[in-house]
CSV table of C-alpha atoms in Angstrom, one decimal:
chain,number,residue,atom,x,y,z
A,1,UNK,CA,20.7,33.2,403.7
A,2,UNK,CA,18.0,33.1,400.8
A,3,UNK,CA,19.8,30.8,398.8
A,4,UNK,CA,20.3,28.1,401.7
A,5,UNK,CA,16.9,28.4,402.4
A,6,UNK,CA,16.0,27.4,398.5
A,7,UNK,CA,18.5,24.7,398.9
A,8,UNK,CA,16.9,23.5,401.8
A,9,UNK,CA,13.4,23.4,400.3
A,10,UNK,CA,14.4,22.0,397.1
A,11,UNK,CA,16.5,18.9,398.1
A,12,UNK,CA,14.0,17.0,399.4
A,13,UNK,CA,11.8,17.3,396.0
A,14,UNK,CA,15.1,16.5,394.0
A,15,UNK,CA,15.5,13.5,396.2
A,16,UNK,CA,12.5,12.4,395.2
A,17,UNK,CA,12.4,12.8,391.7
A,18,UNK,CA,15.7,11.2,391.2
A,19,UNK,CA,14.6,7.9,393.3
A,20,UNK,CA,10.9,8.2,391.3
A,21,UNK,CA,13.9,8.2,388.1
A,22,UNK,CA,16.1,5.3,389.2
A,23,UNK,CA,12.5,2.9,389.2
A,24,UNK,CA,11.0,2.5,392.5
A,25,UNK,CA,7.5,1.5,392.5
A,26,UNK,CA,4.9,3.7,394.4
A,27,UNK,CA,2.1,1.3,395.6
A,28,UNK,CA,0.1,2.2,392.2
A,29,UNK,CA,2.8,0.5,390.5
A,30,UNK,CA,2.6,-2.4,392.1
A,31,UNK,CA,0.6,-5.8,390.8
A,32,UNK,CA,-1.9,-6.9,393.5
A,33,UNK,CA,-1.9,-11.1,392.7
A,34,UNK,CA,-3.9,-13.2,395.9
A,35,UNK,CA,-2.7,-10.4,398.2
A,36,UNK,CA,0.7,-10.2,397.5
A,37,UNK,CA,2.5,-7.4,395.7
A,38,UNK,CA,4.7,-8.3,392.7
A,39,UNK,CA,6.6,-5.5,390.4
A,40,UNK,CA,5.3,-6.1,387.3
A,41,UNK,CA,8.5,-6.2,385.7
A,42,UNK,CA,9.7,-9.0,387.0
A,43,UNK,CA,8.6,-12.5,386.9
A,44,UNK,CA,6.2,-14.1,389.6
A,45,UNK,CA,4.6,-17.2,390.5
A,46,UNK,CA,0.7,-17.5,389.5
A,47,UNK,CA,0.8,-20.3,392.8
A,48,UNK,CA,-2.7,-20.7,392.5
A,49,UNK,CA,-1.7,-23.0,389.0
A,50,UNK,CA,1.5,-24.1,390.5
A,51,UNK,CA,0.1,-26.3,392.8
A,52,UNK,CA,0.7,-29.8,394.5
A,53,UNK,CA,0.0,-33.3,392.2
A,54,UNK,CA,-1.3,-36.3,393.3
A,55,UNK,CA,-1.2,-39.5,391.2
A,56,UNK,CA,-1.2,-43.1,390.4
A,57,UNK,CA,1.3,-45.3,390.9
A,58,UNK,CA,2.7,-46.7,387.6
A,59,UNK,CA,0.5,-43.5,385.6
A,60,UNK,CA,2.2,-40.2,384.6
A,61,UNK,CA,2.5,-37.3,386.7
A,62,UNK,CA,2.6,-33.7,385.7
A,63,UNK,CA,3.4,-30.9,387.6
A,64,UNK,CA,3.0,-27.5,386.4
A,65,UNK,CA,4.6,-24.2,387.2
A,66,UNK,CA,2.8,-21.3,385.7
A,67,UNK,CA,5.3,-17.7,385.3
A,68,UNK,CA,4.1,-14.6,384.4
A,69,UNK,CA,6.5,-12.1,383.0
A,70,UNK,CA,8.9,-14.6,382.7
A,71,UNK,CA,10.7,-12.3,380.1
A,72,UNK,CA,14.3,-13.7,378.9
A,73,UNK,CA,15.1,-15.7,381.8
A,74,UNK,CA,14.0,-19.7,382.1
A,75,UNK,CA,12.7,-22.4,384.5
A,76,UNK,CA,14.4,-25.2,386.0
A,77,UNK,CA,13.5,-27.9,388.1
A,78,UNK,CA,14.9,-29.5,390.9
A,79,UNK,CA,14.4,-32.9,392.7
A,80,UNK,CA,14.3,-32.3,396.5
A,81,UNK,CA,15.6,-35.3,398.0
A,82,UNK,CA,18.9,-35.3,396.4
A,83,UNK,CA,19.1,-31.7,394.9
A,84,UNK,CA,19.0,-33.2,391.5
A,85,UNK,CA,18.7,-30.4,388.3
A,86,UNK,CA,16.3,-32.4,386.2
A,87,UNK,CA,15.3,-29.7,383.4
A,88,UNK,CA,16.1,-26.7,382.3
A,89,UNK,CA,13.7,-24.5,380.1
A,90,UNK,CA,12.9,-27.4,377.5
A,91,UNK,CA,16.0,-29.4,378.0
A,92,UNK,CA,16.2,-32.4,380.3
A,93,UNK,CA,19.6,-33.4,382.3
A,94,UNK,CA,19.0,-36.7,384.1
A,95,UNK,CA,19.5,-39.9,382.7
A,96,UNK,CA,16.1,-41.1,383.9
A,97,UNK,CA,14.2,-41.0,380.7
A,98,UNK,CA,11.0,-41.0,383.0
A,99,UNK,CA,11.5,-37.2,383.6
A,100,UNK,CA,10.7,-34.5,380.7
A,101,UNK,CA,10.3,-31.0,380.3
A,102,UNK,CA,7.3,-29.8,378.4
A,103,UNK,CA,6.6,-25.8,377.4
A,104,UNK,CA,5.0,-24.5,374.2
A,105,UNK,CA,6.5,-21.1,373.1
A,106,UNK,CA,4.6,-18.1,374.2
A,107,UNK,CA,3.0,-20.0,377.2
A,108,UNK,CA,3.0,-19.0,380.8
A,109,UNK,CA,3.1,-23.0,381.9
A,110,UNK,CA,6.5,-24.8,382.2
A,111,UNK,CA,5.6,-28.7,383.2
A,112,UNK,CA,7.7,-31.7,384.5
A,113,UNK,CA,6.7,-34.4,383.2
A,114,UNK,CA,7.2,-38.2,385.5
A,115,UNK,CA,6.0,-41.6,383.6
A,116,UNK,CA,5.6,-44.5,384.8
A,117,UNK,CA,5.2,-43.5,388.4
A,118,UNK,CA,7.1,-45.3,391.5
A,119,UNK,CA,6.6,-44.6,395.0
A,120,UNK,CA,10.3,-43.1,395.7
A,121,UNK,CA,9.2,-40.2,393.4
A,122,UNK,CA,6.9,-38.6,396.0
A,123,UNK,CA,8.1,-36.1,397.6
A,124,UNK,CA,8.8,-31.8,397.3
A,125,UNK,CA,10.1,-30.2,393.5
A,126,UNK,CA,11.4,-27.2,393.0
A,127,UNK,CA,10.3,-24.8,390.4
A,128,UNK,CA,12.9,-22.2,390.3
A,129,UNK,CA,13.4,-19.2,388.2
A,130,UNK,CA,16.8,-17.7,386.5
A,131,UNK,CA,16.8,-14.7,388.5
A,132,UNK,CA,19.4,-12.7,390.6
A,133,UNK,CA,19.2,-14.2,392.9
A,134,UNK,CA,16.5,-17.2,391.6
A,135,UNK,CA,13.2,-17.3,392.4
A,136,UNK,CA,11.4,-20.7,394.0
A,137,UNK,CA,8.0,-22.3,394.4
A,138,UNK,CA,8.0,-25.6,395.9
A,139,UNK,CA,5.2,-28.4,394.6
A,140,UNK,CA,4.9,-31.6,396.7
A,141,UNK,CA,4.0,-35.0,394.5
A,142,UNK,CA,1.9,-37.4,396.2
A,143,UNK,CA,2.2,-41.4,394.6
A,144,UNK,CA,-0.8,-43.2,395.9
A,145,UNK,CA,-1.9,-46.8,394.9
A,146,UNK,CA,-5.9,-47.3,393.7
A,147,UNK,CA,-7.5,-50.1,395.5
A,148,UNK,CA,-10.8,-52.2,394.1
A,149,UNK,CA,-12.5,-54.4,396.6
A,150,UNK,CA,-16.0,-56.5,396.2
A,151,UNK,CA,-17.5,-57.1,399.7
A,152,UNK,CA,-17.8,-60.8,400.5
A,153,UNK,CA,-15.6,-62.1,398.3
A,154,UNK,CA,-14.1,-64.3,397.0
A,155,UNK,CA,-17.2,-66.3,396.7
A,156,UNK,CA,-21.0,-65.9,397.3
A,157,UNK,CA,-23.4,-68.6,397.2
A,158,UNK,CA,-27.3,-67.9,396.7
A,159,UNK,CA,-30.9,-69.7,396.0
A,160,UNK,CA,-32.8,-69.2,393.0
A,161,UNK,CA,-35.0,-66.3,393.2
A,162,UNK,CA,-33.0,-64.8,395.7
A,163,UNK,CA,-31.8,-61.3,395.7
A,164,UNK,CA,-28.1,-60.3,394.5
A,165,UNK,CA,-26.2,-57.6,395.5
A,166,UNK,CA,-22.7,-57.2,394.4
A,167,UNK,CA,-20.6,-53.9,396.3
A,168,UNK,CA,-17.7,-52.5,394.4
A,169,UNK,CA,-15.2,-49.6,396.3
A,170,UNK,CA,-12.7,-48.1,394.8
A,171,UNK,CA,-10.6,-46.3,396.7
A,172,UNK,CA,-8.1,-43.2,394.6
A,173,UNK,CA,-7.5,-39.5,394.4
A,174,UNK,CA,-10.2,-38.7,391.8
A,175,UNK,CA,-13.1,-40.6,390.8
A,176,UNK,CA,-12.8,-43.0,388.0
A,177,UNK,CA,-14.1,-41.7,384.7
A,178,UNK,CA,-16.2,-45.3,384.5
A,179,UNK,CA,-16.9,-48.8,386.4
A,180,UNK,CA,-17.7,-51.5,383.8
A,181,UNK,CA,-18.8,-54.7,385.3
A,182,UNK,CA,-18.2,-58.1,383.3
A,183,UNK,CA,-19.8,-61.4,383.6
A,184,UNK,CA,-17.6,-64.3,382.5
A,185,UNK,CA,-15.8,-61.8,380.7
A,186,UNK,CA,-19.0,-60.5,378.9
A,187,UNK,CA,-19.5,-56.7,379.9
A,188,UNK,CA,-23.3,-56.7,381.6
A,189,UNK,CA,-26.3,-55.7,380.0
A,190,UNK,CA,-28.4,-53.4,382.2
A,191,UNK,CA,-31.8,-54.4,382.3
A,192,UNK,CA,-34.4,-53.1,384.5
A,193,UNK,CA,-36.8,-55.7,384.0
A,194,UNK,CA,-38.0,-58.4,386.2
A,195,UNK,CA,-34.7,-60.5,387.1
A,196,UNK,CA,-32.5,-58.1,385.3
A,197,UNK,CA,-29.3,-56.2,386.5
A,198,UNK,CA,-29.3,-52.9,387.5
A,199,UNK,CA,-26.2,-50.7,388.1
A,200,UNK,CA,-25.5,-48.1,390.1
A,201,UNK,CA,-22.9,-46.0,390.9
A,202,UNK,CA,-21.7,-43.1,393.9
A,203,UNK,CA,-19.1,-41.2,393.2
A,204,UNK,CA,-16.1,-39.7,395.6
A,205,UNK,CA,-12.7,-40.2,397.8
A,206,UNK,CA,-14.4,-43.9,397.8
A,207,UNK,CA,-16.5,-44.9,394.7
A,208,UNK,CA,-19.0,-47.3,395.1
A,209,UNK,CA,-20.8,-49.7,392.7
A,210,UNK,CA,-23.6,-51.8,393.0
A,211,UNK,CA,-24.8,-54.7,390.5
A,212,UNK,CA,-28.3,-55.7,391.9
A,213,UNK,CA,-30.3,-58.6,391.0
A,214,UNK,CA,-33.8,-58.5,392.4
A,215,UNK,CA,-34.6,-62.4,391.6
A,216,UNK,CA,-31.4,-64.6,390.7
A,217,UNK,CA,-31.5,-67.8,388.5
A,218,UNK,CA,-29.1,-70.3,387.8
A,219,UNK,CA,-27.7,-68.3,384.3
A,220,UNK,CA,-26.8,-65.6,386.8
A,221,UNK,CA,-24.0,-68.3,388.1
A,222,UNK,CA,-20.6,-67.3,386.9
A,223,UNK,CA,-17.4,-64.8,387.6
A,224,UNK,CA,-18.5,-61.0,388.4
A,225,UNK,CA,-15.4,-58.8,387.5
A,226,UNK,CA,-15.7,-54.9,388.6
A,227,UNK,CA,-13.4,-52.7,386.1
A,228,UNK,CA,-12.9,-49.2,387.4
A,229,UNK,CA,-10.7,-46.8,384.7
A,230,UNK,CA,-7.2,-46.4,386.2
A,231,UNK,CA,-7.7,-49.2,388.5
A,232,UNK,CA,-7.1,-53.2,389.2
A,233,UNK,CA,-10.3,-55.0,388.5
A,234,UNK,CA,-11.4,-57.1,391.1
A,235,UNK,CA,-13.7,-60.6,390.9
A,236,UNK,CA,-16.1,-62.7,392.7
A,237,UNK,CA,-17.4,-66.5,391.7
A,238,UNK,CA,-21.2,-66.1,392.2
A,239,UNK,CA,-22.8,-69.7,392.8
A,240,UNK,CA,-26.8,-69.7,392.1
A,241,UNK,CA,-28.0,-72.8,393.4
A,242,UNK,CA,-31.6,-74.4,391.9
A,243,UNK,CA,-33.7,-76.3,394.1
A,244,UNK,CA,-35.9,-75.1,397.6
A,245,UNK,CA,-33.8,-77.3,399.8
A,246,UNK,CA,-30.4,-77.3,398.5
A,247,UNK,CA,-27.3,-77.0,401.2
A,248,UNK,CA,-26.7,-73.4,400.4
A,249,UNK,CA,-25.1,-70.5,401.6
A,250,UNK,CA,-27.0,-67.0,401.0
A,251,UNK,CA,-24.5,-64.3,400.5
A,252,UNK,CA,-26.0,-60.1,400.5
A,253,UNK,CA,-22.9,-57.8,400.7
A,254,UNK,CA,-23.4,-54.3,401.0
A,255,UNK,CA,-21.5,-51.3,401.6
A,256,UNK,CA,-22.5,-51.9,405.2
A,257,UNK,CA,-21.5,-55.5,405.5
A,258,UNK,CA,-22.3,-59.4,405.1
A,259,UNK,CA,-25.5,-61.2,405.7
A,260,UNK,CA,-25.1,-64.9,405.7
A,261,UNK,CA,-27.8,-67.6,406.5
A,262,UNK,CA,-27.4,-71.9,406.1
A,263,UNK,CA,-29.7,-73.3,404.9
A,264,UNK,CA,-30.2,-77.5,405.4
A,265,UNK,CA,-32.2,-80.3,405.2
A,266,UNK,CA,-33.6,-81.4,408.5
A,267,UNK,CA,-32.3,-84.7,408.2
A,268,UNK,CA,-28.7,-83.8,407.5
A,269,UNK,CA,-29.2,-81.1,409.8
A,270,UNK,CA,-30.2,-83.7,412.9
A,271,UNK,CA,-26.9,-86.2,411.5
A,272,UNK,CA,-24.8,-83.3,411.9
A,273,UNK,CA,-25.3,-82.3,415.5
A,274,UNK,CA,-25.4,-86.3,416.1
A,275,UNK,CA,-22.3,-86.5,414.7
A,276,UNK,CA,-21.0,-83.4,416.5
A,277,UNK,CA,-22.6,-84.5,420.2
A,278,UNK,CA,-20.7,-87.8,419.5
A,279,UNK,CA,-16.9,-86.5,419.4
A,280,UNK,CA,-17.9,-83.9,422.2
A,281,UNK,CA,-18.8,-87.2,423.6
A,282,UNK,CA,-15.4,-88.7,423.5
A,283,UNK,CA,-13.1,-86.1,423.7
């Protein structure tokens, strides 16, 4: 009766030991990573540097898919859309010579690599490890198109000693590093003095430039061209007319819209409603 009372006490405790033995994690021995648990033995996804790309059309994408304990197994990655296996480790297995595979020895990051960017490219990619069974993190790839626009275009027409205002958006994922703007091909020189151009520049989701002129003359005539990095440039013919009475249109765009006044002679102003009165006349 002792003795099955000692067995009794004792199996439990043996139990345990022998599952502690055979490597099951107590809470302590788990890794804590954003809230989740992960046995540090075995490899994870750090998803917070594994996470979705947006790029350019026609530019190079790179999606990166950062493993930790990644040990002696390997990364591979998959194309969504038609379950294509386009790497494995550093190896590439499509015949698209778009797609590469890019990881440096003793690094956590494994990156696909897409150049030359097309719109049927978007869409999910699978990062998967080699384990039993694999492991997966999903990254969705965004191909978007930059767009460059200068209010008013294509043409503005201005007086002499007018004001100037040229509006450049530009419209893509991240700012662009730098907006040059060109006159007649010759990049403009930023002058704050009396007549000179001044530049300035917002940046965000939409990037705005402004090239302002406080009093245009007839030098000022000629083709504006807004260059933004990693986007189409876009151009304007500015027309500075001399004289106080010319036939003019004055152009101001903004980022709020276009102002437009005519400006005429009284004479030809009076032989234009004539004229106009007259085929109303015999209509």
């Amino acid at each position: 009766m002792r003795f099955s009372t000692l067995v009794t006490l004792l199996v439990p405790i043996l139990a345990s030991d022998l599952v502690q033995q055979e490597g099951d994690l107590t809470t302590e021995d788990l890794l804590f990573t954003d809230g989740q648990q992960y046995d540090p033995d075995q490899p994870f996804f750090d998803v917070e540097e594994s996470s979705n790309v947006t790029a350019l059309l026609g530019k190079t994408a790179i999606l990166n898919c950062r493993v930790k304990n990644i040990g002696n197994r390997t990364v591979s990655w998959i194309r969504h859309r038609d379950i294509h296996l386009l790497t494995v480790g550093r190896f590439t297995y499509t015949s698209d010579e778009r797609f590469s595979a890019r990881h440096t020895a003793g690094s956590e990051d494994w990156l696909l690599m897409i150049h030359y960017l097309q719109e049927r490219d978007a869409g999910m990619y699978e990062c998967q490890i080699s384990t039993t069974p694999p492991q997966s993190h999903h990254i969705h790839l965004s191909v978007v198109e930059t767009e460059t626009v200068i209010v008013g275009g294509p043409d503005v027409y201005i007086n002499t000693g007018s004001r100037l205002a040229l509006t450049c958006s530009v419209s893509m994922p991240e700012p662009p590093a730098f907006i040059f703007w060109y006159h007649d091909d010759k990049l403009v020189s930023y002058e704050r003095t009396r007549g000179g151009v001044v530049v300035s520049t917002e940046k965000g989701v939409v990037t705005t430039s402004r090239l302002l002129v406080q009093f245009a003359e007839t030098r000022h005539t000629g083709v504006y061209t807004c260059s933004p990095a990693n986007s189409k440039p876009k151009s304007v013919n500015v027309h500075v007319i001399a004289g106080d009475q010319p036939a003019a249109i004055v152009h101001e765009n903004s980022g709020l819209g276009l102002v437009a006044t005519l400006t005429l002679p009284l004479s030809l102003t009076l032989t234009f409603l004539s004229t106009l009165l007259l085929s109303l006349l015999l209509s």
